[in-house]
Coordinates of C-alpha atoms in Angstrom, one line a residue:
Chain A
M17 CA -82.7 -51.7 -79.0
K18 CA -84.3 -49.2 -76.8
L19 CA -81.8 -47.7 -74.4
T20 CA -83.1 -46.7 -71.0
G21 CA -81.6 -43.7 -69.3
R22 CA -79.9 -46.0 -66.9
T23 CA -78.0 -48.0 -69.4
T24 CA -77.1 -44.9 -71.3
L25 CA -75.5 -43.5 -68.2
L26 CA -73.7 -46.8 -67.6
A27 CA -72.4 -46.8 -71.1
L28 CA -71.2 -43.2 -70.7
L29 CA -69.5 -44.1 -67.4
L30 CA -67.8 -47.1 -69.0
G31 CA -66.8 -45.0 -71.9
S32 CA -65.3 -42.4 -69.8
A33 CA -63.5 -45.0 -67.7
C34 CA -61.9 -46.4 -70.8
V35 CA -60.8 -42.9 -72.0
E36 CA -59.3 -42.2 -68.6
A37 CA -57.4 -45.4 -68.3
G38 CA -53.8 -44.9 -67.6
E39 CA -50.8 -46.4 -65.9
L40 CA -48.1 -45.2 -63.5
E41 CA -44.7 -46.9 -63.7
L42 CA -42.4 -45.8 -60.9
E43 CA -38.7 -46.5 -60.3
V44 CA -37.3 -45.7 -56.9
E45 CA -33.6 -45.9 -56.3
I46 CA -32.4 -46.5 -52.7
P47 CA -28.8 -45.3 -52.9
G48 CA -25.9 -47.3 -51.4
M49 CA -24.1 -45.5 -48.6
D50 CA -20.7 -45.8 -47.0
V51 CA -21.7 -45.3 -43.4
A52 CA -20.7 -47.1 -40.2
E53 CA -24.3 -47.8 -39.3
Y54 CA -26.8 -48.4 -42.1
H55 CA -30.5 -49.0 -41.7
R56 CA -32.8 -49.3 -44.7
P57 CA -34.8 -46.1 -45.0
Y58 CA -38.5 -45.8 -44.3
V59 CA -40.2 -44.6 -47.6
A60 CA -43.6 -43.3 -48.2
I61 CA -45.0 -42.7 -51.8
W62 CA -48.2 -40.9 -52.4
I63 CA -50.1 -38.7 -54.7
E64 CA -50.9 -35.1 -53.8
D65 CA -52.8 -32.5 -55.8
S66 CA -51.4 -29.3 -57.0
K67 CA -52.1 -27.6 -53.7
G68 CA -50.3 -30.3 -51.7
R69 CA -53.5 -32.0 -50.5
H70 CA -53.1 -35.7 -50.0
Q71 CA -54.9 -37.9 -52.5
Q72 CA -53.8 -41.5 -52.4
N73 CA -51.1 -43.5 -50.7
L74 CA -49.2 -45.7 -53.2
S75 CA -46.6 -47.4 -51.0
L76 CA -45.1 -47.4 -47.5
W77 CA -42.0 -49.3 -46.7
Y78 CA -41.2 -49.6 -43.0
D79 CA -40.2 -52.1 -40.3
H80 CA -43.7 -53.6 -40.4
D81 CA -42.9 -56.9 -38.7
M82 CA -41.0 -55.9 -35.6
R83 CA -42.0 -57.3 -32.3
D84 CA -44.8 -55.3 -30.6
D85 CA -45.1 -53.1 -33.7
E86 CA -42.0 -51.3 -32.5
G87 CA -41.4 -50.3 -36.1
Q88 CA -44.3 -47.9 -36.1
K89 CA -42.5 -45.6 -33.7
W90 CA -40.4 -44.1 -36.5
L91 CA -43.2 -43.5 -39.0
K92 CA -43.5 -39.9 -37.8
D93 CA -40.0 -39.3 -39.2
L94 CA -41.6 -39.3 -42.6
R95 CA -42.7 -35.9 -41.5
L96 CA -44.8 -34.7 -44.4
W97 CA -46.4 -38.1 -45.0
W98 CA -47.1 -38.4 -41.3
R99 CA -48.9 -35.1 -41.2
R100 CA -50.8 -35.6 -44.5
S101 CA -51.9 -39.1 -44.0
G102 CA -50.0 -41.4 -41.6
R103 CA -51.2 -40.0 -38.3
Q104 CA -54.8 -40.5 -39.4
L105 CA -54.4 -44.2 -40.2
E106 CA -55.0 -47.2 -38.1
F107 CA -52.0 -49.6 -38.2
P108 CA -51.3 -52.0 -39.7
V109 CA -52.7 -50.6 -42.9
D110 CA -53.7 -52.9 -45.7
G111 CA -52.9 -52.7 -49.3
F112 CA -49.9 -50.3 -49.6
S113 CA -47.5 -51.1 -46.8
G114 CA -44.7 -53.5 -46.7
A115 CA -41.1 -54.2 -45.6
T116 CA -38.2 -51.8 -46.0
R117 CA -36.3 -52.3 -49.3
P118 CA -32.6 -52.8 -49.8
V119 CA -30.2 -50.7 -51.8
G120 CA -31.1 -50.8 -55.5
T121 CA -33.8 -49.7 -57.9
H122 CA -37.4 -50.8 -57.1
E123 CA -40.1 -50.8 -59.7
L124 CA -43.7 -50.2 -58.9
V125 CA -46.5 -50.4 -61.4
F126 CA -50.1 -49.1 -60.8
D127 CA -52.3 -50.0 -63.8
S128 CA -55.8 -48.8 -64.5
N129 CA -57.3 -51.5 -62.4
S130 CA -55.4 -50.3 -59.4
S131 CA -57.8 -48.7 -56.9
V132 CA -55.4 -46.0 -56.0
I133 CA -55.4 -44.4 -59.5
R134 CA -58.7 -45.7 -60.8
D135 CA -60.7 -43.2 -58.8
L136 CA -58.3 -40.2 -59.4
P137 CA -60.3 -37.3 -60.9
A138 CA -58.7 -35.5 -63.8
G139 CA -56.2 -32.8 -62.8
D140 CA -52.6 -31.9 -62.0
Y141 CA -50.9 -34.0 -59.4
R142 CA -47.5 -34.6 -57.9
L143 CA -46.2 -38.0 -57.0
V144 CA -44.2 -37.6 -53.7
V145 CA -41.5 -39.8 -52.5
E146 CA -40.3 -39.2 -48.9
A147 CA -37.5 -41.2 -47.3
A148 CA -36.2 -41.1 -43.7
R149 CA -33.4 -43.2 -42.4
E150 CA -32.5 -44.2 -38.8
V151 CA -29.3 -42.3 -37.8
G152 CA -29.5 -40.8 -41.2
G153 CA -31.3 -38.0 -42.9
R154 CA -34.6 -37.3 -44.7
E155 CA -35.3 -36.4 -48.3
L156 CA -38.4 -35.6 -50.2
L157 CA -38.9 -35.4 -54.0
R158 CA -41.9 -34.4 -56.0
L159 CA -42.7 -35.5 -59.6
P160 CA -45.5 -33.5 -61.2
F161 CA -47.8 -35.2 -63.7
Q162 CA -51.2 -34.8 -65.4
W163 CA -54.1 -37.2 -65.0
P164 CA -55.5 -38.8 -67.1
P165 CA -52.5 -38.8 -69.4
E166 CA -53.1 -37.8 -73.0
K167 CA -49.6 -38.9 -74.0
R168 CA -46.7 -40.6 -72.3
Q169 CA -45.1 -38.4 -69.6
E170 CA -41.7 -39.2 -68.2
I171 CA -40.5 -37.3 -65.1
V172 CA -37.2 -37.9 -63.5
Q173 CA -35.8 -36.5 -60.3
Q174 CA -32.4 -37.1 -58.8
G175 CA -32.1 -37.3 -55.0
S176 CA -29.0 -36.2 -53.3
N177 CA -29.0 -38.0 -50.0
E178 CA -31.5 -40.5 -49.0
L179 CA -33.0 -41.1 -52.4
G180 CA -31.3 -41.8 -55.8
R181 CA -32.9 -41.6 -59.2
I182 CA -36.7 -41.5 -59.2
Q183 CA -38.4 -42.0 -62.5
L184 CA -42.1 -41.8 -63.1
V185 CA -43.6 -42.8 -66.4
V186 CA -47.3 -42.0 -66.9
K187 CA -48.9 -43.8 -69.9
P188 CA -52.3 -43.4 -71.4
Chain B
M3 CA -40.4 -24.3 3.9
K4 CA -38.3 -25.8 1.2
K5 CA -41.4 -26.3 -0.9
F6 CA -42.5 -22.8 -0.3
I7 CA -39.2 -21.5 -1.6
A8 CA -39.4 -23.6 -4.7
V9 CA -42.9 -22.4 -5.5
A10 CA -42.0 -18.8 -4.8
L11 CA -39.0 -19.2 -7.1
L12 CA -41.2 -20.7 -9.7
T13 CA -43.7 -17.9 -9.5
A14 CA -41.0 -15.3 -9.4
G15 CA -39.4 -16.9 -12.4
M16 CA -42.7 -16.8 -14.3
G17 CA -43.3 -13.2 -13.4
T18 CA -40.1 -11.4 -14.1
V19 CA -39.1 -12.4 -17.6
S20 CA -38.7 -8.9 -18.8
Q21 CA -36.2 -8.0 -16.2
A22 CA -32.5 -8.1 -16.9
H23 CA -31.8 -11.2 -14.9
A24 CA -34.9 -13.0 -16.0
H25 CA -35.6 -16.5 -14.6
R26 CA -37.7 -18.5 -16.8
A27 CA -39.7 -21.6 -15.8
W28 CA -40.0 -24.2 -18.4
I29 CA -40.7 -27.8 -19.3
L30 CA -38.9 -29.4 -22.2
P31 CA -40.4 -32.5 -23.8
S32 CA -38.3 -35.1 -25.5
A33 CA -40.8 -35.1 -28.4
T34 CA -44.2 -33.6 -29.2
V35 CA -45.2 -35.7 -32.2
L36 CA -45.1 -39.4 -31.7
A37 CA -46.3 -42.6 -33.5
G38 CA -46.9 -46.2 -32.6
D39 CA -49.1 -48.4 -30.5
T40 CA -47.6 -46.9 -27.3
A41 CA -45.0 -44.3 -26.8
W42 CA -43.1 -42.6 -24.0
V43 CA -42.1 -39.0 -23.5
T44 CA -39.7 -37.8 -20.9
M45 CA -39.6 -34.2 -19.8
D46 CA -37.2 -31.9 -18.1
G47 CA -38.4 -29.0 -16.0
A48 CA -36.2 -26.2 -14.8
I49 CA -36.0 -22.5 -13.9
S50 CA -33.1 -20.8 -15.6
N51 CA -32.1 -17.6 -17.4
S52 CA -31.4 -19.2 -20.7
L53 CA -33.6 -21.6 -22.7
F54 CA -33.5 -24.5 -22.5
Y55 CA -30.4 -24.9 -20.3
F56 CA -30.3 -26.3 -16.7
E57 CA -28.3 -23.8 -14.8
H58 CA -30.3 -22.5 -11.8
H59 CA -33.0 -24.5 -10.1
P60 CA -35.2 -27.6 -10.7
L61 CA -38.8 -27.0 -11.4
N62 CA -41.2 -28.0 -8.7
L63 CA -43.5 -30.7 -10.1
D64 CA -45.9 -31.0 -7.1
Q65 CA -48.7 -29.2 -9.1
L66 CA -48.1 -31.1 -12.3
E67 CA -51.2 -32.4 -13.9
I68 CA -51.4 -34.6 -17.0
V69 CA -54.6 -35.2 -19.0
D70 CA -54.9 -37.8 -21.7
P71 CA -56.9 -37.3 -25.0
D72 CA -60.1 -38.5 -23.3
G73 CA -59.7 -36.0 -20.4
E74 CA -58.6 -38.7 -18.0
P75 CA -55.8 -37.9 -15.5
V76 CA -52.5 -39.6 -16.1
E77 CA -49.9 -40.1 -13.4
A78 CA -46.3 -38.9 -14.1
Q79 CA -43.7 -41.6 -13.7
N80 CA -40.2 -41.6 -12.4
K81 CA -40.4 -38.1 -11.0
A82 CA -37.1 -36.9 -9.8
S83 CA -35.5 -33.7 -8.9
G84 CA -31.8 -33.0 -9.3
K85 CA -29.6 -30.0 -8.6
Y86 CA -30.6 -28.1 -11.7
R87 CA -33.6 -29.9 -13.2
S88 CA -36.6 -32.1 -12.5
V89 CA -37.5 -35.0 -14.8
F90 CA -40.6 -37.2 -15.3
D91 CA -41.8 -39.8 -17.8
T92 CA -45.2 -40.4 -19.2
E93 CA -46.5 -43.3 -21.2
L94 CA -48.8 -42.3 -24.0
K95 CA -51.2 -45.3 -24.4
K96 CA -53.9 -43.5 -26.4
D97 CA -53.9 -41.8 -29.7
G98 CA -54.5 -38.0 -29.5
T99 CA -53.3 -35.0 -27.6
Y100 CA -52.0 -35.0 -24.0
T101 CA -51.8 -31.8 -22.0
F102 CA -49.2 -31.4 -19.3
E103 CA -49.7 -28.4 -17.0
I104 CA -48.7 -26.7 -13.8
R105 CA -51.3 -24.3 -12.6
Y106 CA -50.9 -22.1 -9.5
S107 CA -53.4 -19.6 -8.2
G108 CA -52.8 -17.9 -4.8
L109 CA -50.9 -15.3 -3.0
V110 CA -47.2 -15.0 -2.7
G111 CA -45.5 -12.8 -0.1
M112 CA -42.1 -11.6 0.8
Y113 CA -41.1 -10.1 4.1
K114 CA -38.4 -10.0 6.7
L115 CA -38.6 -11.6 10.0
N116 CA -35.8 -10.9 12.5
D117 CA -33.9 -9.5 9.5
K118 CA -34.1 -12.8 7.6
P119 CA -36.0 -12.8 4.3
V120 CA -39.0 -15.0 4.2
R121 CA -41.1 -16.1 1.2
W122 CA -44.7 -17.0 1.9
R123 CA -47.4 -18.7 -0.1
G124 CA -51.0 -19.2 0.7
R125 CA -54.6 -18.1 0.2
A126 CA -56.2 -14.8 0.9
D127 CA -57.7 -15.9 4.1
E128 CA -54.3 -17.1 5.3
V129 CA -52.7 -13.6 5.1
K130 CA -53.7 -13.0 8.7
D131 CA -51.4 -15.8 9.7
I132 CA -48.3 -13.8 8.6
P133 CA -46.5 -12.8 11.9
E134 CA -47.3 -9.3 13.0
D135 CA -43.7 -8.3 13.3
A136 CA -43.0 -9.2 9.7
K137 CA -41.3 -6.2 8.1
G138 CA -41.6 -4.9 4.6
L139 CA -44.4 -7.3 3.6
R140 CA -45.0 -7.4 -0.1
L141 CA -47.9 -9.5 -1.3
F142 CA -48.8 -10.6 -4.8
E143 CA -51.7 -12.5 -6.1
V144 CA -50.5 -14.9 -8.7
D145 CA -52.2 -16.9 -11.4
N146 CA -49.7 -18.9 -13.3
L147 CA -50.2 -21.5 -15.9
M148 CA -47.5 -23.5 -17.7
Q149 CA -48.4 -26.0 -20.5
V150 CA -46.9 -28.5 -22.8
F151 CA -48.8 -30.5 -25.4
V152 CA -47.8 -33.9 -26.9
T153 CA -49.6 -35.9 -29.5
K154 CA -49.5 -39.5 -30.5
G155 CA -51.2 -40.2 -33.8
A156 CA -53.6 -37.5 -35.0
P157 CA -54.0 -34.3 -33.0
T158 CA -57.2 -33.9 -31.0
Y159 CA -58.8 -30.7 -29.7
E160 CA -61.2 -32.1 -27.1
T161 CA -59.1 -31.4 -24.0
F162 CA -58.3 -27.8 -24.6
G163 CA -60.8 -26.6 -22.0
T164 CA -60.1 -23.4 -20.1
Q165 CA -61.0 -22.6 -16.5
G166 CA -61.6 -18.9 -16.9
V167 CA -59.0 -17.9 -14.3
G168 CA -55.9 -16.0 -15.1
L169 CA -54.2 -16.0 -18.5
E170 CA -55.0 -19.0 -20.6
M171 CA -54.3 -20.0 -24.2
V172 CA -56.8 -21.4 -26.6
P173 CA -55.1 -23.0 -29.6
V174 CA -56.6 -22.1 -33.0
T175 CA -53.8 -23.9 -34.8
H176 CA -53.2 -27.2 -33.0
P177 CA -50.0 -26.7 -30.9
N178 CA -48.6 -30.1 -32.2
D179 CA -49.2 -29.1 -35.8
L180 CA -46.7 -26.2 -36.2
F181 CA -44.5 -26.1 -39.2
A182 CA -41.8 -23.8 -40.4
G183 CA -43.0 -21.6 -43.3
E184 CA -46.6 -21.7 -42.0
V185 CA -48.7 -19.4 -40.0
S186 CA -50.1 -20.5 -36.7
E187 CA -52.8 -18.8 -34.6
F188 CA -53.4 -18.8 -30.9
R189 CA -55.9 -16.9 -28.7
F190 CA -55.4 -15.7 -25.2
L191 CA -58.0 -15.2 -22.5
V192 CA -57.8 -13.3 -19.2
D193 CA -60.3 -14.6 -16.7
G194 CA -62.1 -16.2 -19.6
E195 CA -62.4 -13.0 -21.7
P196 CA -60.3 -12.1 -24.8
A197 CA -57.0 -10.7 -23.7
E198 CA -56.5 -7.7 -25.9
D199 CA -53.2 -5.9 -26.3
L200 CA -51.4 -8.7 -24.5
N201 CA -47.7 -8.9 -25.2
V202 CA -46.7 -12.4 -26.2
V203 CA -43.0 -13.5 -26.5
L204 CA -41.6 -16.4 -28.4
I205 CA -38.1 -17.6 -27.9
R206 CA -36.4 -20.3 -29.9
D207 CA -34.1 -22.9 -28.3
G208 CA -30.4 -22.8 -28.7
I209 CA -29.8 -19.4 -27.3
R210 CA -26.3 -20.4 -26.3
Y211 CA -25.3 -20.8 -29.9
R212 CA -26.3 -17.4 -31.1
D213 CA -25.4 -13.8 -30.2
Q214 CA -28.9 -12.5 -29.7
V215 CA -32.0 -14.0 -28.0
D216 CA -34.0 -13.0 -31.1
E217 CA -37.2 -13.1 -29.3
I218 CA -40.4 -12.7 -31.4
Q219 CA -42.7 -10.1 -29.8
L220 CA -46.3 -10.1 -30.6
K221 CA -49.4 -8.2 -29.4
T222 CA -52.8 -9.7 -29.3
D223 CA -55.7 -8.2 -31.3
A224 CA -59.1 -7.3 -30.0
G225 CA -60.1 -11.0 -29.9
G226 CA -57.0 -11.9 -27.9
G227 CA -55.4 -13.5 -31.0
I228 CA -51.9 -13.7 -32.4
S229 CA -50.7 -15.2 -35.6
V230 CA -47.1 -16.1 -36.0
E231 CA -45.2 -17.2 -39.2
W232 CA -42.5 -19.6 -38.1
E233 CA -39.3 -18.9 -40.0
T234 CA -37.1 -21.4 -38.2
P235 CA -38.0 -24.9 -36.8
G236 CA -37.2 -25.6 -33.2
M237 CA -38.5 -25.7 -29.7
Y238 CA -40.1 -22.4 -28.8
W239 CA -40.9 -21.0 -25.3
L240 CA -44.1 -19.0 -25.5
E241 CA -44.8 -16.6 -22.7
A242 CA -47.3 -13.8 -21.8
E243 CA -47.7 -11.9 -18.6
L244 CA -50.1 -9.4 -17.2
E245 CA -50.3 -7.3 -14.0
Q246 CA -53.5 -5.9 -12.6
P247 CA -54.7 -4.6 -9.3
G248 CA -55.4 -7.4 -6.9
T249 CA -58.9 -8.8 -6.5
R250 CA -58.5 -11.2 -3.6
S251 CA -56.6 -9.0 -1.2
D252 CA -56.5 -5.2 -1.0
T253 CA -52.8 -5.1 -0.4
A254 CA -51.8 -7.1 -3.4
K255 CA -51.1 -6.6 -7.0
R256 CA -52.1 -9.5 -9.2
R257 CA -49.6 -11.0 -11.5
M258 CA -50.7 -13.5 -14.2
S259 CA -48.6 -15.5 -16.5
Y260 CA -48.9 -18.1 -19.2
S261 CA -46.1 -20.1 -20.7
A262 CA -45.9 -23.1 -23.0
T263 CA -43.2 -25.0 -24.9
V264 CA -44.2 -25.6 -28.5
E265 CA -42.3 -27.4 -31.2
V266 CA -42.1 -26.2 -34.8
L267 CA -41.0 -28.9 -37.2
P268 CA -39.5 -28.5 -40.7
L269 CA -41.4 -29.8 -43.7

């Protein structure tokens, strides 16, 4: 079979896509609190590069279904995310936003078919988790990882206020 | 006459910051960075010694102008003036940056008439209306500008136009994008030209709870620029003033001032 330049290129692209396949498995713990007035935190999860530049939004948990979109008002309290991404977005955003989550550990999986990581160029990144709670505080954790993964990477950070244990597993 | 006194106090306040009993004119916004379909800000305005405390005189809001991100005028709502402060509200319907400003250009005079002190305000061609038996007349030309910026959604730069009169500030760093640990840049113009060697003062809120005012003193470079590295988040009052020989009246000195309230957020 004679290969045209175009099919060769396609094969190369497919080949490299296979090599770069990987998966992100994330566990985010929302800690329980003994406070008089508790509201579930707003949480933004995104990928930044090693210079802090925003790459991809992975998840946004906020009061997305309040009357008159009143819940958008507090998105700016996710201060870093608001600056890096949120303030440029048109709401409601599709694909990565949803309701606030209760106390407990929440698992998120982004496999190689997921658009948010499929197009990520090779490099050093940080997964960022930022949480802000009404009448509460704010906390931000960064979990560095390499992409695409050559071997399994497991990164764990322990929050001290608004976030609990955050675990990121990056698999080839 | 009451209005004249208020304006004179305002201009005096904006012109005498470096004196021992400095009166500062300021506007304090409830927020500068907002999100959502629609949002409201409420602002306090006052003239006082200490920032940002109401302790002396309410700010005259007659000259207040608000411009939305498209450059359209917006009406202030619920304007009120109390013993020590004025307040007003504004609904932010659009995404982008709103500018709130009080601009005053004109002449201010002080004299005594029948041994009673009188404060006067007007234009150069109205100086002749000052009574002939006024004693100890002192006249000042004033060009004062006070600004506050508020952004809903992403910051916009389109409405930062200058008029080329008096002291004006041209943001290089967007004034609603200031963060502790980062460096921000601003440029100052005098009558539209770079204001070189201008002294610019920055004072952080919460003076009552510390022993020193801890003002940040900066001097503009040849291009009229300053850069400031913010160590501590907070609301900052930014002020610059300049005195020159008068241009509109031979008797007067010209006093120019610019002030703004800017918020520095933590990251």
